[in-house]
């Protein structure tokens, strides 16, 4: 059995040393890189070979990769690197890695073509000036072969360890048994459908109610499928922290003997490595320092200490946030970047959606680069529509630009002024009338984007020369501008460009420029295609075509709905069709809603959640309720609640407690919280959850109508009712739970609305 490794991965393992140093960043965009490679190739003329596939073996290693270009006339093999900024500022360890890569490619080329020698070249292309810097050196084939053998020898012990781990892991997973005496009702069918999806290499959409045990019911069959389907990695992706916590707990429950992990060099190797990926701002030990060796002690000598830290981490096996931090600090390395490294070596990775789905998704890039066979589990997948849109949306504010002009260092004054000048021109082209406060642009504003490109290059140069001088506002604007530029390159009918204008100080007209994604399918589809199997699951994942169309899933992707483990007798669902919660009718709705809530509370005292469409509406009903029923305890969700405040809100829901918590539908308390048993006995939902009607939402409706012929449903109805069902799902969490839900609005009686509510609900009408 051989171990396959990409040239880049091999060299990153063996040839990196010294400090972690992010000063020579951000790198050019993917499209800039592609264009740069094409430009260099075009300059070389006829006979220049591009993207040469090369492979070779050494002992149990199979090394593969694609060299950028070969000029047979010159006998020159080239590795092309695009960059922006001052090349002299590139850290030495970057250059060392680049030379290692081209030397390995050179050795493989000499093997394949029986060459006695070859000229190797590093071609650095400045994407701004399009100037090339060529570093060239001749090597004999024997020298390159010796270098290749040395790199392979240095990696071989690790590769042999990884092969042994893979065999141990697969044997353990083959023998894995479900950790409980039996499956919950409908959980077995869910698990079987996941196992079949993995076996056929297809994606699958699962709508399964809360309480069925979706997390365990998807993880168990996918782990069982890993050996038979030769899966390299399993990614569990969640939108929120509670989802990741549930996955980690389920994995702990599933952990067979020998997978719990201990950090001792003499310990038996673990059978399953689990990694939790944590956001950089939460994992950073020194948020006041920059990510390079001159500033942060955990970046200094990072790559020199990485081998021991990596070895200790894989011995540990179970690398949740706290354990990963412990290993990292014990070896003096950054926990965040140690986690990034370990994503290459762990079997199961638990993290946020963005690690696989966003524009610079690490897990997706590793999958493609290493040609992994991966399975992807997407928890609470209904969130991926809005999260996907957010990942591929970028905006810049003119007010932030003007604030930067006042505080920016002198070398950046002129580039900032050029951007401001183009922005003023764009505002003038868009119009000055009050009716023009919101406008959709026909295409990206190329002159403004050109000025922004010049500014980002200037900021990059300045950062390279003054690594300690870049303040947070300037850095944030820089990253936002780069993101806008990258999405502008990809602009198409899936997105819209708009300009929102407002009054600034002293009557000045300012605007916000946004490249806004409407249909994330075009961006997400390649991510799904790269996976051997992807399973998306949620309690609200319908209608099926809505999610297939917006997420970029193949038309043939199966959609399955699991039977509910609950009965209609457990949940009394009342449609209150005599009250309208439309904006114009809200003043008249306050008194009847308060009376309804008080009557239900008196009928069955306990803890309730009441959901409203906005904070303003929430406050109006709460104030009326407190005035008329002062003896019933009330607590409210407020704007900008911190984590401690949210926790305090939830802690009011104690078993046998009394009172009503007022919350906003679609907010922190509308999904992902578990108030089982007597902690919550009922809910009131005083809204259909429809998004606010405004110019942006109406643009979405028009675009979706043109694309799918269901503009209103896709923009308003489906997203709104998904929030309603999620909120109602807080009430019944376990087989012994009993409770009630009041759906307050006359539109809940409409047939097209009723069809979108769970089939197991027995809808009754309350006509008070």
XYZ file of C-alpha atoms in Angstrom:
768
model
C 0.000 0.000 0.000
C 1.426 3.388 -1.000
C 0.869 6.844 0.454
C -0.017 9.543 -2.061
C 1.127 13.087 -1.403
C 1.018 16.253 -3.496
C 4.309 18.000 -4.262
C 3.151 21.112 -2.456
C 2.062 19.162 0.630
C 5.366 17.267 0.678
C 7.411 20.452 0.535
C 5.257 22.263 3.066
C 5.961 19.395 5.439
C 9.713 19.145 4.861
C 10.946 22.542 3.664
C 9.240 25.118 5.857
C 11.191 26.646 8.692
C 11.552 29.805 10.730
C 8.802 32.225 11.667
C 5.140 32.324 10.832
C 4.979 35.598 8.880
C 1.845 37.023 7.281
C 3.300 40.372 6.310
C 3.665 39.423 2.644
C -0.080 39.101 2.302
C -2.793 39.239 1.120
C -1.878 37.368 -2.013
C -3.408 38.074 -5.418
C -6.876 36.777 -6.119
C -7.412 33.391 -7.741
C -8.390 35.073 -10.996
C -5.341 37.327 -10.833
C -3.206 34.230 -10.309
C -4.778 32.454 -13.294
C -4.391 35.563 -15.457
C -0.777 35.957 -14.308
C 0.101 32.371 -15.232
C -1.551 32.859 -18.634
C 0.376 36.096 -19.204
C 3.726 34.448 -18.462
C 2.881 31.514 -20.738
C 1.839 33.875 -23.550
C 5.171 35.658 -23.303
C 7.063 32.388 -23.746
C 5.819 31.703 -27.254
C 5.135 28.472 -29.132
C 6.333 25.182 -27.734
C 5.892 26.259 -24.123
C 4.165 23.507 -22.164
C 1.727 24.466 -19.399
C 0.392 22.509 -16.430
C 2.637 19.450 -16.810
C 1.383 16.508 -14.753
C 4.297 14.790 -13.021
C 4.488 11.824 -10.668
C 7.111 9.616 -9.101
C 7.576 7.046 -6.368
C 9.987 6.665 -3.515
C 9.578 3.622 -1.264
C 5.959 3.723 -0.085
C 5.437 7.277 -1.346
C 3.668 8.324 -4.522
C 4.376 12.014 -5.204
C 2.182 13.922 -7.667
C 1.774 17.450 -8.881
C 1.539 19.858 -11.797
C 4.501 21.999 -12.774
C 3.534 25.429 -14.087
C 5.537 25.447 -17.316
C 8.402 23.974 -19.301
C 10.304 25.580 -22.160
C 11.906 22.689 -24.044
C 13.994 25.005 -26.221
C 15.658 26.448 -23.144
C 15.290 23.227 -21.127
C 13.827 25.416 -18.393
C 11.192 24.334 -15.891
C 9.335 27.233 -14.317
C 7.397 27.696 -11.105
C 5.264 30.848 -11.427
C 4.323 32.849 -8.328
C 2.117 35.922 -8.551
C 2.452 38.606 -5.906
C 1.698 42.203 -5.077
C 3.878 44.570 -3.088
C 7.629 44.634 -2.578
C 9.244 41.313 -3.516
C 12.184 42.113 -1.243
C 9.781 41.862 1.691
C 8.996 38.213 0.985
C 10.091 36.142 4.013
C 13.005 33.769 3.429
C 10.938 30.739 4.367
C 8.521 31.492 1.499
C 11.397 31.550 -0.988
C 12.857 28.357 0.486
C 9.519 26.601 0.041
C 9.231 27.775 -3.571
C 12.707 26.456 -4.419
C 11.883 23.128 -2.786
C 8.766 22.775 -4.939
C 10.504 23.541 -8.229
C 13.387 21.197 -7.336
C 10.984 18.323 -6.710
C 9.228 19.068 -9.994
C 12.660 19.172 -11.650
C 13.563 15.748 -10.275
C 10.282 14.278 -11.517
C 10.710 15.884 -14.945
C 14.248 14.542 -15.304
C 13.000 11.070 -14.377
C 10.132 11.162 -16.837
C 12.050 12.613 -19.791
C 15.469 11.089 -19.096
C 17.120 14.501 -18.811
C 20.692 14.781 -17.556
C 20.152 18.328 -16.324
C 17.548 21.085 -16.314
C 17.368 24.784 -15.638
C 14.965 25.640 -12.845
C 13.371 29.054 -12.568
C 11.224 30.843 -10.041
C 9.170 33.411 -11.936
C 7.711 36.115 -9.690
C 5.057 38.176 -11.467
C 3.872 41.460 -9.958
C 0.143 41.480 -10.772
C 0.015 45.272 -10.600
C 2.986 46.216 -12.819
C 3.025 42.830 -14.660
C 6.817 42.813 -14.362
C 8.632 39.498 -13.998
C 11.500 38.752 -11.658
C 13.336 35.625 -12.764
C 15.523 33.573 -10.408
C 17.243 30.839 -12.414
C 19.733 28.081 -11.719
C 20.941 24.918 -13.511
C 20.869 21.541 -11.771
C 22.077 18.105 -12.722
C 19.506 15.354 -12.611
C 21.513 13.466 -9.979
C 21.499 16.494 -7.679
C 17.745 16.919 -8.029
C 17.193 13.193 -7.499
C 19.189 13.374 -4.284
C 17.129 16.364 -3.151
C 13.896 14.540 -3.985
C 15.071 11.456 -2.093
C 15.995 13.575 0.915
C 12.561 15.222 1.024
C 10.887 11.828 0.698
C 13.033 10.289 3.429
C 12.142 13.140 5.756
C 8.461 12.577 5.038
C 8.568 8.786 4.897
C 8.364 8.096 8.627
C 5.299 10.332 8.817
C 3.777 8.668 5.757
C 4.291 5.211 7.233
C 2.670 6.411 10.446
C -0.257 7.791 8.421
C -0.670 4.530 6.509
C -0.730 2.591 9.782
C -3.214 5.065 11.215
C -5.473 4.722 8.180
C -5.502 0.928 8.476
C -6.189 1.143 12.219
C -8.911 3.756 11.681
C -10.680 1.782 8.976
C -10.591 -1.437 10.985
C -12.020 0.355 13.993
C -14.791 2.000 12.003
C -15.702 -1.285 10.340
C -16.366 -2.651 13.825
C -18.147 0.464 15.084
C -21.503 -0.139 16.743
C -24.342 2.247 17.480
C -23.709 3.553 20.998
C -27.258 3.095 22.338
C -29.472 0.084 22.844
C -31.593 1.069 19.865
C -32.398 3.830 17.425
C -35.021 6.442 18.110
C -38.196 6.254 16.014
C -37.332 7.069 12.362
C -33.632 7.475 13.248
C -32.707 4.128 11.724
C -34.318 5.068 8.375
C -32.441 8.362 8.461
C -29.142 6.594 9.119
C -29.773 4.078 6.348
C -30.453 6.835 3.833
C -27.174 8.549 4.755
C -25.241 5.287 4.384
C -26.801 4.706 0.950
C -25.938 8.244 -0.155
C -22.310 7.607 0.773
C -22.396 4.268 -1.033
C -23.721 5.778 -4.264
C -21.552 8.895 -4.081
C -24.561 11.227 -4.156
C -25.752 14.229 -2.255
C -28.850 13.961 -0.099
C -31.296 16.408 1.469
C -32.946 15.301 4.702
C -35.828 17.057 6.406
C -36.093 15.534 9.854
C -37.836 17.035 12.888
C -36.055 18.149 15.997
C -35.747 15.326 18.502
C -35.062 12.543 16.024
C -31.323 12.617 16.753
C -30.087 13.989 13.411
C -26.517 14.641 14.529
C -25.847 11.103 15.745
C -28.051 9.664 13.012
C -25.876 11.207 10.280
C -22.426 10.890 11.863
C -22.731 7.182 12.686
C -23.570 5.939 9.160
C -21.020 8.237 7.526
C -18.263 6.986 9.828
C -19.323 3.426 9.019
C -19.122 4.247 5.307
C -15.599 5.687 5.461
C -13.654 2.398 5.126
C -15.801 0.849 2.396
C -16.002 4.075 0.355
C -12.288 4.852 0.901
C -13.126 8.254 2.332
C -10.142 10.309 3.424
C -11.952 12.905 5.510
C -15.333 13.688 7.014
C -16.291 17.343 7.470
C -19.136 18.228 9.843
C -20.157 21.830 9.161
C -22.523 23.868 11.302
C -23.830 27.421 11.240
C -23.597 28.024 14.969
C -21.633 26.959 18.028
C -24.420 24.735 19.488
C -24.400 22.621 16.322
C -20.657 22.093 16.542
C -20.971 21.218 20.229
C -23.624 18.606 19.471
C -21.364 17.071 16.837
C -18.396 16.894 19.196
C -20.563 15.335 21.902
C -21.911 12.778 19.432
C -18.384 11.923 18.303
C -17.390 11.414 21.942
C -20.336 9.045 22.328
C -19.340 7.186 19.177
C -15.641 7.045 20.030
C -14.605 3.390 20.040
C -11.939 2.081 22.349
C -8.612 3.728 21.694
C -9.994 6.949 20.209
C -10.311 9.143 23.263
C -6.695 10.238 23.029
C -3.998 10.912 25.558
C -0.945 13.049 25.081
C 1.867 10.641 25.918
C 4.585 9.641 23.551
C 4.302 6.018 24.714
C 0.504 5.868 24.485
C -1.284 3.544 22.082
C -2.069 5.442 18.856
C -5.624 6.736 18.596
C -7.914 5.252 15.960
C -9.892 8.366 15.024
C -8.560 11.912 15.012
C -11.143 14.637 15.580
C -10.386 18.333 15.148
C -12.502 21.334 16.100
C -11.707 24.425 14.033
C -12.133 27.702 15.886
C -12.311 31.209 14.455
C -9.068 33.144 14.540
C -10.356 35.900 16.817
C -11.424 33.300 19.404
C -8.254 31.210 19.180
C -5.732 34.078 19.210
C -3.615 34.250 22.377
C -2.190 37.707 21.611
C -4.869 39.791 19.871
C -2.768 42.923 20.377
C 0.086 41.509 18.275
C 0.615 40.930 14.560
C 1.055 37.459 13.056
C 4.817 37.429 12.559
C 7.896 36.559 14.577
C 8.937 40.147 15.270
C 5.657 40.754 17.087
C 4.140 37.536 18.442
C 6.146 34.981 20.466
C 3.935 32.161 19.181
C 4.804 33.113 15.578
C 8.543 33.308 16.233
C 10.122 30.010 15.204
C 6.656 28.572 14.498
C 7.781 26.221 11.712
C 10.815 25.075 13.678
C 8.592 23.920 16.553
C 5.712 22.728 14.382
C 6.956 19.123 13.844
C 6.916 18.262 17.554
C 3.630 20.080 18.117
C 2.051 18.264 15.161
C 3.276 14.877 16.378
C 1.963 15.524 19.895
C -1.383 16.668 18.537
C -2.028 13.572 16.440
C -1.102 11.380 19.427
C -3.720 13.255 21.422
C -6.337 12.505 18.791
C -9.326 14.406 20.158
C -8.514 18.032 19.475
C -11.338 20.190 20.667
C -10.561 23.846 21.254
C -9.210 23.466 24.791
C -7.094 20.407 23.981
C -5.654 22.002 20.858
C -4.749 25.118 22.823
C -3.050 23.008 25.488
C -0.919 21.186 22.923
C -0.049 24.397 21.079
C 1.022 26.341 24.148
C 3.022 23.394 25.471
C 5.125 23.630 22.302
C 5.121 27.424 21.988
C 3.117 27.682 18.768
C -0.057 29.519 17.767
C -3.207 27.427 18.468
C -5.060 28.827 15.463
C -2.361 28.011 12.929
C -1.647 24.655 14.532
C -5.326 23.886 13.916
C -4.941 24.931 10.275
C -2.027 22.502 9.928
C -3.892 19.650 11.632
C -6.791 19.924 9.199
C -4.434 18.055 6.863
C -4.017 15.110 9.244
C -7.324 14.603 11.083
C -10.078 12.222 10.018
C -13.062 14.257 11.177
C -13.086 18.041 11.135
C -15.864 19.983 12.868
C -16.183 23.636 11.978
C -18.233 26.491 10.601
C -19.727 26.529 7.092
C -17.113 29.000 5.890
C -14.266 26.461 6.155
C -15.685 24.598 3.152
C -18.038 26.966 1.379
C -16.610 30.492 1.319
C -14.391 32.126 -1.300
C -11.141 31.106 0.416
C -12.382 27.923 2.097
C -9.422 26.006 3.536
C -11.073 22.575 3.665
C -12.292 22.866 0.080
C -8.828 23.970 -1.101
C -7.176 21.043 0.699
C -9.714 18.637 -0.804
C -8.972 19.798 -4.345
C -5.213 20.117 -3.863
C -4.821 16.664 -2.304
C -7.546 14.970 -4.372
C -9.205 13.730 -1.194
C -12.404 11.719 -1.178
C -14.470 13.570 1.387
C -17.949 13.406 2.863
C -19.640 16.594 4.018
C -22.409 16.794 6.618
C -24.208 20.154 6.664
C -26.084 20.729 9.918
C -29.178 22.990 10.003
C -28.702 23.362 6.264
C -31.566 25.838 5.857
C -29.088 28.449 7.124
C -26.773 27.876 4.170
C -28.859 30.030 1.816
C -28.352 33.234 3.799
C -24.863 32.281 4.933
C -23.908 31.510 1.346
C -25.205 34.878 0.219
C -23.221 36.555 2.964
C -19.987 34.778 2.000
C -20.288 36.099 -1.555
C -21.413 39.627 -0.712
C -19.060 42.554 -0.185
C -19.611 46.220 0.565
C -17.682 49.411 1.167
C -18.852 52.567 2.879
C -17.831 56.002 1.655
C -17.998 57.353 5.195
C -15.335 54.856 6.291
C -13.161 55.973 3.383
C -13.428 59.619 4.416
C -12.596 58.777 8.019
C -9.475 56.965 6.824
C -8.391 59.967 4.778
C -8.233 62.033 7.957
C -6.021 59.546 9.826
C -4.085 57.700 7.107
C -0.284 57.928 6.865
C 1.104 60.292 4.240
C 2.044 57.653 1.603
C -1.616 56.586 1.419
C -3.170 60.057 1.102
C -3.019 60.214 -2.703
C -4.368 56.688 -3.341
C -7.209 57.405 -0.919
C -7.962 60.696 -2.673
C -8.086 58.942 -6.062
C -10.648 56.501 -4.674
C -12.659 59.343 -3.158
C -12.624 61.222 -6.465
C -13.955 58.216 -8.353
C -16.552 57.607 -5.651
C -17.822 61.185 -5.948
C -18.040 60.727 -9.697
C -20.032 57.518 -9.230
C -22.427 59.319 -6.888
C -22.918 62.001 -9.523
C -23.602 59.443 -12.228
C -26.126 57.709 -9.989
C -28.068 60.946 -9.479
C -28.698 63.371 -6.647
C -32.456 63.235 -6.318
C -33.981 61.971 -3.094
C -35.718 59.264 -5.121
C -32.288 57.940 -6.040
C -31.361 56.885 -2.498
C -31.151 53.312 -3.763
C -30.001 52.390 -7.235
C -28.993 49.168 -8.944
C -25.961 49.554 -11.211
C -25.899 47.832 -14.585
C -22.325 46.640 -14.054
C -19.447 46.968 -11.590
C -18.030 50.536 -11.480
C -14.727 49.822 -13.209
C -13.083 53.214 -12.663
C -13.743 53.120 -8.939
C -12.568 49.497 -8.766
C -9.393 50.464 -10.606
C -8.698 53.172 -8.037
C -9.398 50.681 -5.240
C -6.900 48.263 -6.759
C -4.271 50.977 -6.650
C -5.143 51.729 -3.030
C -4.949 48.080 -1.914
C -1.558 47.748 -3.602
C -0.357 50.888 -1.806
C -1.634 49.605 1.545
C 0.093 46.275 0.923
C 3.384 48.035 0.176
C 3.027 50.238 3.238
C 2.233 47.245 5.439
C 5.338 45.430 4.193
C 7.507 48.411 5.083
C 5.732 49.304 8.339
C 4.372 46.043 9.767
C 3.471 47.608 13.129
C 1.791 50.732 11.759
C -1.398 49.379 10.159
C -4.314 50.326 12.415
C -7.434 48.193 12.668
C -9.713 50.537 10.676
C -7.293 50.710 7.767
C -6.742 46.955 7.846
C -10.488 46.313 7.891
C -11.045 48.648 4.933
C -8.162 46.978 3.094
C -9.642 43.494 3.504
C -13.140 44.711 2.596
C -11.782 46.378 -0.546
C -9.957 43.199 -1.570
C -13.100 41.145 -1.021
C -15.137 43.571 -3.133
C -12.517 43.421 -5.895
C -12.516 39.623 -5.900
C -16.294 39.360 -6.079
C -16.401 42.031 -8.786
C -14.231 39.786 -10.946
C -16.847 37.035 -10.523
C -19.881 39.297 -11.024
C -22.704 37.718 -13.026
C -26.474 37.316 -13.011
C -26.273 35.548 -9.639
C -25.516 38.901 -7.974
C -26.429 42.569 -8.160
C -24.431 45.754 -7.737
C -26.178 48.535 -5.872
C -25.542 51.948 -4.392
C -27.346 53.130 -1.261
C -27.121 56.866 -0.629
C -27.619 58.821 2.585
C -27.059 62.245 4.091
C -23.666 62.651 5.703
C -22.299 65.381 7.900
C -22.894 68.954 6.773
C -25.361 67.803 4.139
C -22.824 65.800 2.157
C -24.235 62.900 0.147
C -22.483 59.629 0.978
C -23.098 56.121 -0.307
C -22.499 52.481 0.375
C -21.406 50.304 -2.548
C -22.363 46.646 -2.459
C -21.829 43.603 -4.640
C -24.737 41.566 -3.298
C -25.187 37.871 -3.947
C -28.753 36.730 -4.634
C -28.269 33.133 -5.775
C -25.288 31.412 -4.103
C -25.708 28.275 -6.238
C -22.979 29.169 -8.712
C -20.421 29.492 -5.941
C -21.529 26.532 -3.833
C -22.034 23.997 -6.627
C -18.284 23.311 -7.123
C -17.985 22.659 -3.385
C -20.700 20.034 -3.505
C -19.233 18.555 -6.693
C -15.834 18.144 -5.007
C -17.337 15.960 -2.269
C -17.869 12.234 -2.750
C -21.112 12.678 -0.819
C -22.792 15.625 0.869
C -25.741 15.285 3.242
C -27.718 18.393 4.141
C -30.136 18.037 7.032
C -32.506 20.253 8.965
C -35.958 20.307 10.516
C -36.909 22.838 7.811
C -35.450 21.952 4.430
C -38.399 22.361 2.139
C -39.589 22.909 -0.467
C -36.888 20.781 -2.050
C -36.593 22.762 -5.299
C -36.050 25.981 -3.355
C -32.919 24.592 -1.717
C -31.704 22.704 -4.795
C -31.953 25.836 -6.910
C -30.389 28.265 -4.444
C -27.628 25.990 -3.141
C -26.500 24.576 -6.483
C -27.340 20.947 -5.784
C -27.890 18.669 -8.797
C -31.512 18.419 -9.934
C -31.462 14.703 -9.166
C -30.468 15.210 -5.520
C -32.927 13.130 -3.453
C -35.058 14.863 -0.838
C -36.340 12.729 2.023
C -38.587 13.601 4.930
C -38.337 11.548 8.093
C -41.415 10.677 10.017
C -41.797 12.678 13.198
C -41.104 10.920 16.497
C -43.831 13.113 18.006
C -47.611 12.864 17.799
C -50.199 15.555 17.244
C -51.444 14.927 20.790
C -48.147 16.240 22.178
C -48.415 19.651 20.513
C -51.573 21.711 20.344
C -51.255 24.066 17.366
C -53.774 26.910 17.279
C -54.134 29.262 14.323
C -55.397 32.623 15.534
C -57.017 33.875 12.346
C -58.857 36.826 13.862
C -55.697 38.922 14.335
C -53.563 40.535 11.650
C -49.897 41.264 12.379
C -49.369 43.273 9.179
C -47.520 46.520 9.773
C -50.600 48.719 9.371
C -52.650 46.506 11.713
C -50.163 46.235 14.549
C -51.603 48.969 16.811
C -54.940 47.155 16.774
C -53.280 43.803 17.458
C -51.607 44.733 20.757
C -54.544 44.242 23.087
C -55.893 40.954 21.615
C -52.401 39.411 21.517
C -51.768 40.354 25.152
C -55.158 38.942 26.169
C -54.548 35.707 24.250
C -51.175 35.190 25.902
C -52.526 35.867 29.375
C -55.443 33.478 28.872
C -53.146 30.652 27.731
C -50.772 31.329 30.634
C -53.595 31.110 33.146
C -54.870 27.926 31.524
C -51.437 26.336 31.897
C -48.909 28.290 33.955
C -45.297 27.752 32.930
C -42.558 29.149 30.724
C -43.439 30.491 27.274
C -41.607 32.111 24.387
C -43.347 34.827 22.377
C -41.877 35.688 18.965
C -42.374 38.927 17.039
C -41.205 40.305 13.705
C -39.168 43.192 15.096
C -37.863 44.702 18.326
C -40.285 47.588 17.954
C -43.287 45.262 17.720
C -41.917 43.130 20.569
C -41.608 46.173 22.835
C -45.089 47.428 21.981
C -46.746 44.125 22.874
C -44.573 43.644 25.975
C -45.428 47.085 27.322
C -49.144 46.513 26.786
C -48.886 43.061 28.369
C -47.036 44.340 31.466
C -49.522 47.173 31.869
C -52.547 44.870 31.750
C -51.115 41.745 33.419
C -48.439 42.952 35.837
C -48.387 39.750 37.918
C -47.097 37.572 35.061
C -43.269 37.638 34.889
C -41.821 38.949 31.624
C -38.279 39.173 30.228
C -37.231 40.505 26.839
C -34.604 40.023 24.180
C -32.876 43.320 23.469
C -30.786 44.630 20.612
C -27.068 43.792 20.689
C -27.332 41.252 23.482
C -23.939 39.949 24.560
C -23.230 36.294 25.253
C -23.705 36.723 29.005
C -27.034 38.473 28.481
C -28.259 35.761 26.141
C -27.294 33.142 28.685
C -29.139 35.036 31.425
C -32.244 35.147 29.195
C -32.139 31.361 28.758
C -31.478 30.727 32.438
C -34.903 32.171 33.234
C -36.388 29.029 31.645
C -36.085 26.678 34.598
C -38.178 23.579 35.175
C -41.458 24.508 36.866
C -40.674 28.185 36.200
C -43.241 30.844 35.357
C -43.225 33.667 32.836
C -42.975 34.722 29.209
C -39.799 35.522 27.325
C -40.288 37.975 24.466
C -37.970 37.372 21.475
C -37.486 38.307 17.832
C -38.274 35.647 15.261
C -35.137 34.512 13.464
C -32.904 35.747 16.266
C -30.730 33.981 18.814
C -33.668 32.224 20.519
C -35.577 31.130 17.393
C -33.478 28.014 16.753
C -30.571 26.035 18.127
C -31.673 26.198 21.776
C -32.900 23.220 23.768
C -35.471 23.881 26.505
C -36.730 20.362 27.091
C -39.415 19.191 29.476
C -41.060 21.790 31.717
C -38.467 24.430 30.849
C -40.747 25.485 27.981
C -44.433 24.600 27.684
C -45.539 26.799 24.824
C -44.833 29.444 22.207
C -46.648 32.335 20.569
C -45.599 33.325 17.054
C -47.110 36.698 16.184
C -45.810 36.980 12.622
C -45.336 35.035 9.413
C -41.666 35.954 9.601
C -41.716 37.538 6.148
C -38.614 39.615 5.382
C -39.086 43.370 5.416
C -40.262 44.905 2.156
C -37.556 47.339 1.028
C -35.738 48.138 -2.220
C -33.098 45.452 -1.707
C -35.591 42.693 -0.922
C -37.688 43.733 -3.893
C -34.647 43.433 -6.141
C -34.182 39.922 -4.808
C -37.823 39.162 -5.615
C -37.453 40.420 -9.186
C -34.238 38.491 -9.800
C -35.673 35.269 -8.371
C -38.876 35.695 -10.354
C -36.899 35.947 -13.588
C -34.718 32.973 -12.678
C -37.250 30.588 -11.130
C -40.722 32.077 -11.635
C -41.364 32.038 -7.864
C -40.072 35.439 -6.788
C -42.476 36.069 -3.903
C -42.239 32.550 -2.529
C -38.432 32.414 -2.749
C -37.946 35.884 -1.269
C -40.675 36.134 1.348
C -42.869 33.121 2.004
C -40.401 30.214 2.256
C -37.772 32.035 4.374
C -40.486 33.428 6.657
C -42.261 30.157 7.378
C -38.944 28.373 7.867
C -38.361 30.711 10.843
C -41.869 30.058 12.164
C -41.409 26.273 12.127
C -37.975 26.562 13.717
C -39.373 28.723 16.528
C -42.298 26.371 17.134
C -39.814 23.499 17.235
C -38.431 24.828 20.538
C -41.523 23.505 22.369
C -41.375 19.726 21.807
C -37.862 18.347 22.232
C -38.349 14.869 23.712
C -40.949 12.055 23.580
C -42.383 12.982 26.978
C -42.814 16.716 26.208
C -46.252 18.340 25.939
C -46.976 21.897 24.865
C -48.847 24.395 22.714
C -48.123 26.789 19.873
C -50.278 29.752 18.869
C -49.758 30.988 15.304
C -51.088 34.517 15.376
C -52.077 35.957 11.992
C -55.039 35.471 9.662
C -52.682 34.379 6.858
C -51.897 31.139 8.692
C -55.312 30.016 7.451
C -54.340 30.307 3.785
C -53.927 26.898 2.079
C -50.531 27.748 0.557
C -49.253 28.661 4.026
C -50.765 25.610 5.725
C -49.092 23.307 3.162
C -45.682 24.539 4.300
C -46.245 23.649 7.954
C -45.178 20.227 9.324
C -47.508 17.434 8.275
C -47.673 15.958 11.791
C -49.172 19.151 13.247
C -52.926 18.939 13.814
C -53.915 22.506 12.956
C -56.779 23.902 14.954
C -58.389 27.331 14.666
C -58.769 29.699 17.590
C -61.394 32.263 16.528
C -61.437 34.463 19.631
